[in-house]
Amino acid sequence: MDINYELYKVFYYVATSLSFSEASKQLYISQSAVSQSIKTLEKKLEQPLFIRSTKKVQLTPAGKVLLKHIEPAMNLIQRGESQLLDSGSLGLGQLHIGASDTICRYFLVPYLKQFHKKFPNVPIKVTNATSVSCVNLLEQGKVDLIVTNFPNAHLNHSYIQKTVCNFTDVFIANPAYFNLKQQEIPFEELKQYPILMLDRKSTTSEFLHNLFLQHQLELIPEVELSSNDLLIDLARIGLGIAFIPDYCLSRESKDLYVVRTKEKLPSRQMVASINPTLPVSQSTEEFLKLLPEL
């Protein structure tokens, strides 16, 4: 089917903003030109792509299917343009990584430092998102590489994965508020204490909830946040018992201790993943070489 690329470009901007007027601003064309382009595309595809309303528009089921394919293509074109325009990166192109702030701070920083030292002219961009959201970024072609916790229900075997770290999650508490240091406490008893943990959008939260369900227990946390560092701070002032990856607990945390549980906490992994359906830049390959492989 012979359809002008510009029509798909207009569709992409309308679909991502859900606004004809906003798309016209981003494309620097008139709103009537945007509207006409969408009508032409719908006519060529022989089906409606948007449900119009006075202020906003909505994607039809067909529009959602088309966006799922157009968005990665647009991101891939933009990345290609960026690499060509970046004359100072020795042809490596920009390195764009998706990872949570926790993984960035406690794992990636030394490797980013090594990469920057080795390739000082290569731009590095890091997008912070939960491990679940990172998979969506990779699928859409918005990042070159993601580093996430695993298991991850959204990360299937179609993605190329490299295990870079093994870790164990721990419950931590301040002994001044929770005198459990000499005990081995079962989950049944532990859930009676105020539990501080990441919100349900995280793989860490999903992991702990599933673990409790395996023991026929329902976990109702006292506090759910998006930051492991904040969970540590709240545990330090005695607001509850926090659940965090062990690599977040520094040696300086002398006012906190690990609560031992009767049930064994399974270890998890950290994996680096790329999308095999998209071209892999040389900068991504070079960064992957710096990461350990277990």
XYZ file of C-alpha atoms in Angstrom:
294
model
C 0.000 0.000 0.000
C 1.484 3.315 -1.119
C 0.933 5.773 1.760
C 3.013 8.912 2.210
C 5.207 8.864 5.315
C 4.017 12.372 6.218
C 0.510 11.017 6.817
C 1.856 8.556 9.371
C 3.894 11.343 10.950
C 0.783 13.477 11.405
C -1.080 10.451 12.772
C 1.704 9.846 15.313
C 1.579 13.395 16.687
C -2.211 13.395 16.936
C -2.262 9.925 18.511
C 0.349 10.754 21.148
C -1.153 14.132 22.070
C -4.811 13.191 21.431
C -5.291 16.698 20.128
C -5.429 18.087 16.576
C -4.449 21.557 17.783
C -1.467 20.292 19.789
C -0.293 18.206 16.840
C -0.489 21.263 14.570
C 1.731 23.207 16.993
C 4.324 20.419 17.158
C 4.353 19.989 13.367
C 4.195 23.731 12.571
C 1.263 23.259 10.195
C -2.351 24.430 10.345
C -4.995 22.490 12.228
C -6.989 22.091 9.016
C -3.920 20.501 7.389
C -3.703 18.045 10.281
C -7.390 17.219 9.964
C -7.122 16.726 6.206
C -4.088 14.444 6.575
C -5.934 12.227 9.063
C -8.979 12.042 6.778
C -6.733 11.055 3.867
C -5.027 8.348 5.926
C -8.363 6.981 7.160
C -9.634 6.887 3.591
C -6.567 4.992 2.381
C -6.781 2.510 5.281
C -10.569 2.290 4.861
C -11.333 2.644 8.568
C -11.599 5.376 11.206
C -8.571 5.953 13.418
C -9.997 8.548 15.823
C -13.231 9.310 17.633
C -13.632 13.077 17.406
C -14.964 15.329 20.156
C -14.969 19.083 20.754
C -11.721 19.289 22.756
C -9.929 15.938 22.623
C -9.914 12.916 20.354
C -9.692 9.222 21.199
C -8.093 6.388 19.310
C -10.352 3.739 17.821
C -9.278 0.081 18.217
C -7.776 0.334 14.723
C -5.961 3.532 15.731
C -4.479 1.813 18.791
C -3.185 -1.055 16.648
C -1.623 1.364 14.168
C 0.013 3.443 16.911
C 1.569 0.314 18.387
C 3.518 -0.080 15.123
C 4.015 3.557 14.163
C 5.434 4.690 17.527
C 8.496 2.383 17.490
C 9.118 3.337 13.860
C 9.024 7.059 14.648
C 11.329 6.592 17.643
C 13.723 4.571 15.483
C 13.835 7.310 12.829
C 14.450 9.980 15.477
C 17.263 7.930 17.009
C 18.826 7.467 13.578
C 18.675 11.204 12.929
C 20.289 11.899 16.310
C 23.170 9.536 15.549
C 23.809 11.116 12.157
C 23.694 14.635 13.572
C 26.055 13.750 16.398
C 29.346 14.192 14.573
C 31.470 14.078 17.714
C 30.624 10.595 18.917
C 32.915 8.670 16.527
C 29.883 7.065 14.892
C 28.790 5.375 18.119
C 25.612 7.410 18.507
C 23.831 8.367 21.713
C 23.508 5.812 24.515
C 19.960 5.839 25.916
C 19.275 3.655 28.952
C 16.030 2.991 30.819
C 16.274 2.016 34.498
C 14.762 2.765 37.889
C 16.382 5.430 40.047
C 17.418 2.699 42.515
C 19.213 0.653 39.866
C 20.838 3.809 38.490
C 22.136 4.936 41.872
C 23.227 1.619 43.371
C 24.346 -0.319 40.286
C 24.735 1.650 37.048
C 26.751 4.691 38.140
C 30.198 2.965 38.107
C 29.566 1.538 34.627
C 28.288 4.850 33.313
C 31.494 6.391 34.663
C 33.613 3.778 32.855
C 31.726 4.296 29.614
C 32.010 8.085 29.807
C 35.726 7.825 30.493
C 36.205 5.508 27.513
C 33.903 7.448 25.152
C 33.780 11.039 26.489
C 32.094 12.411 23.349
C 29.169 9.984 23.319
C 26.000 11.542 24.797
C 24.440 9.492 27.586
C 20.740 9.758 28.344
C 19.042 7.921 31.209
C 15.270 7.673 31.527
C 14.072 6.791 35.029
C 11.057 4.485 35.182
C 9.895 1.414 37.089
C 11.131 -1.946 35.832
C 7.664 -2.586 34.384
C 7.552 0.761 32.552
C 11.087 0.244 31.231
C 9.873 -2.751 29.220
C 7.272 -0.533 27.545
C 9.975 2.030 26.705
C 12.084 -0.720 25.124
C 9.142 -2.123 23.170
C 8.332 1.329 21.784
C 11.951 1.937 20.794
C 12.291 4.933 23.114
C 15.464 3.539 24.717
C 18.340 1.402 23.434
C 18.787 -0.691 26.536
C 17.074 -1.306 29.860
C 18.386 -2.631 33.161
C 15.589 -4.037 35.309
C 14.767 -6.367 38.148
C 13.844 -9.920 37.237
C 11.438 -11.768 37.408
C 9.475 -9.170 35.475
C 6.085 -10.272 34.173
C 6.349 -7.851 31.228
C 9.809 -8.989 30.135
C 9.341 -12.080 27.990
C 11.955 -14.278 26.338
C 11.702 -12.462 23.002
C 14.031 -9.822 24.473
C 17.765 -10.505 24.550
C 18.743 -10.597 28.222
C 22.025 -10.546 30.102
C 22.031 -11.280 33.829
C 24.302 -8.701 35.430
C 23.629 -9.098 39.154
C 22.098 -11.427 41.739
C 20.575 -9.963 44.887
C 18.305 -10.746 47.804
C 15.546 -8.587 49.230
C 15.535 -7.860 52.973
C 13.274 -6.480 55.657
C 14.986 -3.750 57.674
C 14.062 -2.035 60.934
C 15.388 0.284 63.627
C 16.022 -1.739 66.832
C 14.955 1.242 68.960
C 11.402 0.793 67.647
C 11.180 -2.885 66.669
C 13.007 -5.279 68.994
C 13.143 -8.304 66.685
C 16.891 -8.557 66.245
C 17.272 -11.863 68.078
C 14.230 -13.481 66.490
C 13.408 -15.395 63.344
C 9.934 -14.161 62.559
C 7.385 -15.942 60.295
C 5.477 -14.031 57.603
C 2.223 -14.593 59.526
C 3.578 -12.592 62.439
C 5.533 -10.107 60.333
C 2.430 -8.909 58.477
C 1.036 -7.648 61.786
C 3.753 -4.976 61.848
C 3.619 -1.811 59.688
C 5.262 -2.800 56.403
C 6.852 -0.121 54.230
C 7.355 -1.041 50.579
C 7.364 0.133 46.973
C 4.033 0.758 45.241
C 2.183 -1.875 43.233
C 3.595 -0.634 39.919
C 7.010 -2.052 40.836
C 8.368 -5.567 40.308
C 9.584 -5.541 43.927
C 6.060 -5.016 45.214
C 4.694 -7.649 42.843
C 7.378 -10.070 44.036
C 6.571 -9.642 47.743
C 2.792 -9.801 47.292
C 3.153 -13.021 45.286
C 5.494 -14.449 47.917
C 2.946 -13.865 50.673
C 0.162 -15.323 48.512
C 2.231 -18.492 48.089
C 1.919 -18.864 51.877
C -1.839 -18.118 51.769
C -1.288 -14.699 53.323
C -2.597 -11.317 52.259
C -0.107 -8.470 52.591
C -1.530 -5.056 53.419
C 1.339 -2.535 53.595
C 1.208 0.475 55.879
C 3.020 2.696 53.373
C 3.638 2.370 49.613
C 6.164 4.702 47.972
C 8.138 4.982 44.747
C 11.569 5.391 46.368
C 13.699 2.822 48.210
C 15.788 5.625 49.721
C 12.678 7.141 51.274
C 11.639 3.733 52.605
C 15.028 3.490 54.334
C 14.578 6.966 55.833
C 11.132 6.047 57.179
C 12.433 2.791 58.647
C 15.231 4.763 60.296
C 12.735 6.993 62.161
C 10.663 3.989 63.239
C 7.580 4.292 61.027
C 7.738 0.623 60.136
C 9.682 -2.293 58.712
C 10.875 -1.588 55.156
C 11.293 -4.097 52.343
C 14.203 -3.238 50.024
C 16.855 -4.920 47.817
C 19.927 -5.714 49.902
C 22.245 -3.653 47.678
C 20.443 -0.494 48.868
C 21.576 -1.037 52.459
C 24.919 0.679 52.903
C 27.495 -0.096 55.580
C 26.766 3.267 57.130
C 23.234 2.160 58.090
C 24.310 1.166 61.609
C 20.975 2.233 63.095
C 19.163 -0.391 60.972
C 19.305 -4.176 61.017
C 17.995 -6.986 58.803
C 14.934 -8.725 60.199
C 15.393 -12.473 59.825
C 12.333 -14.332 58.516
C 11.415 -17.966 59.033
C 10.483 -18.298 55.366
C 13.430 -17.999 52.982
C 13.385 -15.023 50.626
C 14.296 -16.215 47.102
C 17.084 -14.376 45.346
C 16.337 -12.224 42.295
C 18.349 -10.987 39.363
C 19.082 -7.737 37.610
C 19.111 -8.053 33.829
C 20.124 -5.860 30.916
C 17.830 -6.241 27.911
C 17.652 -5.035 24.307
C 14.893 -5.308 21.719
C 16.059 -7.733 18.971
C 13.549 -6.271 16.492
C 15.391 -2.921 16.530
C 18.932 -2.117 15.340
C 21.491 -2.150 18.150
C 23.783 0.878 18.167
C 27.527 0.487 18.649
C 27.321 2.531 21.846
C 24.841 0.013 23.270
C 27.122 -2.882 22.357
C 30.093 -1.147 23.993
C 28.129 -0.454 27.184
C 26.912 -4.069 27.382
C 30.544 -5.211 27.253
C 31.260 -3.218 30.430
C 28.456 -4.884 32.401
C 29.255 -8.119 34.262
C 27.701 -11.374 33.065
C 26.611 -14.030 35.550
